Short mmCIF file of C-alpha atoms in Angstrom, two decimals:
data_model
loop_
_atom_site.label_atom_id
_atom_site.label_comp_id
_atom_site.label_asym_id
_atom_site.label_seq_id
_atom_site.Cartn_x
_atom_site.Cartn_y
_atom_site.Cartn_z
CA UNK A 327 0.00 0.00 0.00
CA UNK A 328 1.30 3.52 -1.08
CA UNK A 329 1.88 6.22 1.37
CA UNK A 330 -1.06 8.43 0.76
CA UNK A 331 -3.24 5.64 0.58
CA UNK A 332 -2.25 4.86 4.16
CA UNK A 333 -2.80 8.35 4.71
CA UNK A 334 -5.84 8.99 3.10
CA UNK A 335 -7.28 5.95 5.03
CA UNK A 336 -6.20 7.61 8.25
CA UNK A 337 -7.84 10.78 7.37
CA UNK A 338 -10.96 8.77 7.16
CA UNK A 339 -10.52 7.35 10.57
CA UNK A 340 -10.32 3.58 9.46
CA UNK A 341 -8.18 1.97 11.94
CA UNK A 342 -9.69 -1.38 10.83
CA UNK A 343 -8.18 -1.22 7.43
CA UNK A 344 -4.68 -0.67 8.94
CA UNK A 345 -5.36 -4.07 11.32
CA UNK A 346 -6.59 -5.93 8.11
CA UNK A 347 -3.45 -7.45 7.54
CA UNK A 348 -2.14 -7.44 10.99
CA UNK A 349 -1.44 -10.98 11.17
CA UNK A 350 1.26 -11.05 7.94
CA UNK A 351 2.91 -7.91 9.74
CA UNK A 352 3.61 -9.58 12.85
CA UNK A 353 4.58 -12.80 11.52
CA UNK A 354 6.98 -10.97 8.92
CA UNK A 355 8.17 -9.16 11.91
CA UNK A 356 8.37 -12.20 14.27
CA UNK A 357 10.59 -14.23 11.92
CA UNK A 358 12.72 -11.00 11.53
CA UNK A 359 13.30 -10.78 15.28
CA UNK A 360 13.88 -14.81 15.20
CA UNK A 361 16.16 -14.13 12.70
CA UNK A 362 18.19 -11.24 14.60
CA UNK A 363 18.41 -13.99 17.82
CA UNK A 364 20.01 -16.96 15.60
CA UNK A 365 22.37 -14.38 14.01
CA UNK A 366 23.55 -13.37 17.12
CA UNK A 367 23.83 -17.21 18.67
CA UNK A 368 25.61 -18.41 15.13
CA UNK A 369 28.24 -14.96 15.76
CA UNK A 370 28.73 -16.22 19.24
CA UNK A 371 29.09 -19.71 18.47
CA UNK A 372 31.58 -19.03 15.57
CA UNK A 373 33.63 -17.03 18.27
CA UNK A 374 33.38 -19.42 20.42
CA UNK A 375 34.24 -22.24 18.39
CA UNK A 376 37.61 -20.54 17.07
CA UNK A 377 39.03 -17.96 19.41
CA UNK A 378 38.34 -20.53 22.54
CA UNK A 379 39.41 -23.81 23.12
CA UNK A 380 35.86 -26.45 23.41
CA UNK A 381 36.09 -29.18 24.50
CA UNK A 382 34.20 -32.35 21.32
CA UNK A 383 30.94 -31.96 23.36
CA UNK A 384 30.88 -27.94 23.57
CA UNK A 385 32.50 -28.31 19.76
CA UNK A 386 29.45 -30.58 18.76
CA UNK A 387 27.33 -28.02 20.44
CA UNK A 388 28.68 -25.43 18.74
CA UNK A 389 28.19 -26.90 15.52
CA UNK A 390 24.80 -27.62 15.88
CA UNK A 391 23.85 -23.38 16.72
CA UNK A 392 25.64 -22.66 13.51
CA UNK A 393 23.85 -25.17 11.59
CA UNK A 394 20.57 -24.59 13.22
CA UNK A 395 20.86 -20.27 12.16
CA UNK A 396 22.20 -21.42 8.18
CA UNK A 397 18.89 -23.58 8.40
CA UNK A 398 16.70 -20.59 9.70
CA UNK A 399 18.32 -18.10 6.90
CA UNK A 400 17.97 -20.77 4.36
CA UNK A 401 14.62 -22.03 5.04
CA UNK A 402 12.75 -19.47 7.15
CA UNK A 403 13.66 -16.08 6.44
CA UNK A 404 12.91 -16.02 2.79
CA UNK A 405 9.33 -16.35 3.44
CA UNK A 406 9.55 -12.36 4.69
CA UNK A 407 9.63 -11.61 0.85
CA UNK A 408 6.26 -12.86 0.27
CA UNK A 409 5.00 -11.47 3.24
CA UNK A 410 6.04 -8.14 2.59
CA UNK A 411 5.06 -8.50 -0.71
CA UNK A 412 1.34 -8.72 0.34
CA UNK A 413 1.71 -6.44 2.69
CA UNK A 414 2.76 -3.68 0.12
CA UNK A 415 -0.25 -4.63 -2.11
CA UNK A 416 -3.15 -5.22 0.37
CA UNK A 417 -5.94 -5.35 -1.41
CA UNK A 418 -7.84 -5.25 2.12
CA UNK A 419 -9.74 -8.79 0.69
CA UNK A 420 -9.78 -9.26 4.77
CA UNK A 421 -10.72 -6.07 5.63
CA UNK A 422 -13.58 -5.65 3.08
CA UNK A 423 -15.26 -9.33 3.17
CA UNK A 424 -19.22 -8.64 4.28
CA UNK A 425 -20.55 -9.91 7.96
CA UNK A 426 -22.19 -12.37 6.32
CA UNK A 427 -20.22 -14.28 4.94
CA UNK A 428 -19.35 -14.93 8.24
CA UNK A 429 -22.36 -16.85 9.18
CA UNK A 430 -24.34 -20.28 8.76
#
């Protein structure tokens, strides 16, 4: 959605468009965060690993954070893309579906 789009909704006072797509913002922003954690347990691993002296059990450990954050950047934080690619187009399809549709 374009800025004055947003804006012009605002002017109008619908809040409820803005939460229409709620859900896709916080899960785009939830893997983000996710993201940020395993970035900062693979950096400390990595240091961890090479500038100290583990022991095969901490180096197994070890291992297994850095694997574990390639699979989360490989796997899992692609799927941002499409999420923020339906956030920048919301059609509001959520937002503008009728009550009754709702119903039995």
């Amino acid at each position: 959605m374009e800025n004055g789009r947003c804006l012009e909704l605002l002017k109008q006072e619908m809040a409820d468009a803005f939460l229409a797509d709620a859900s896709l913002f916080l899960e785009m922003f939830g893997i983000m965060v996710i993201g940020w954690q395993w970035l900062t347990m693979a950096t400390a691993a990595s240091q961890a690993f090479f500038q100290g002296s583990p022991k095969k059990k901490e180096k197994t450990f070890l291992e297994g954070k850095y694997v574990t954050a390639q699979y989360f950047f490989t796997y899992e934080l692609p799927k941002i893309k499409g999420l923020e690619a339906a956030l920048k187009k919301s059609c509001q399809m959520t937002f503008e579906m009728k009550d009754h549709c709702f119903t039995d």
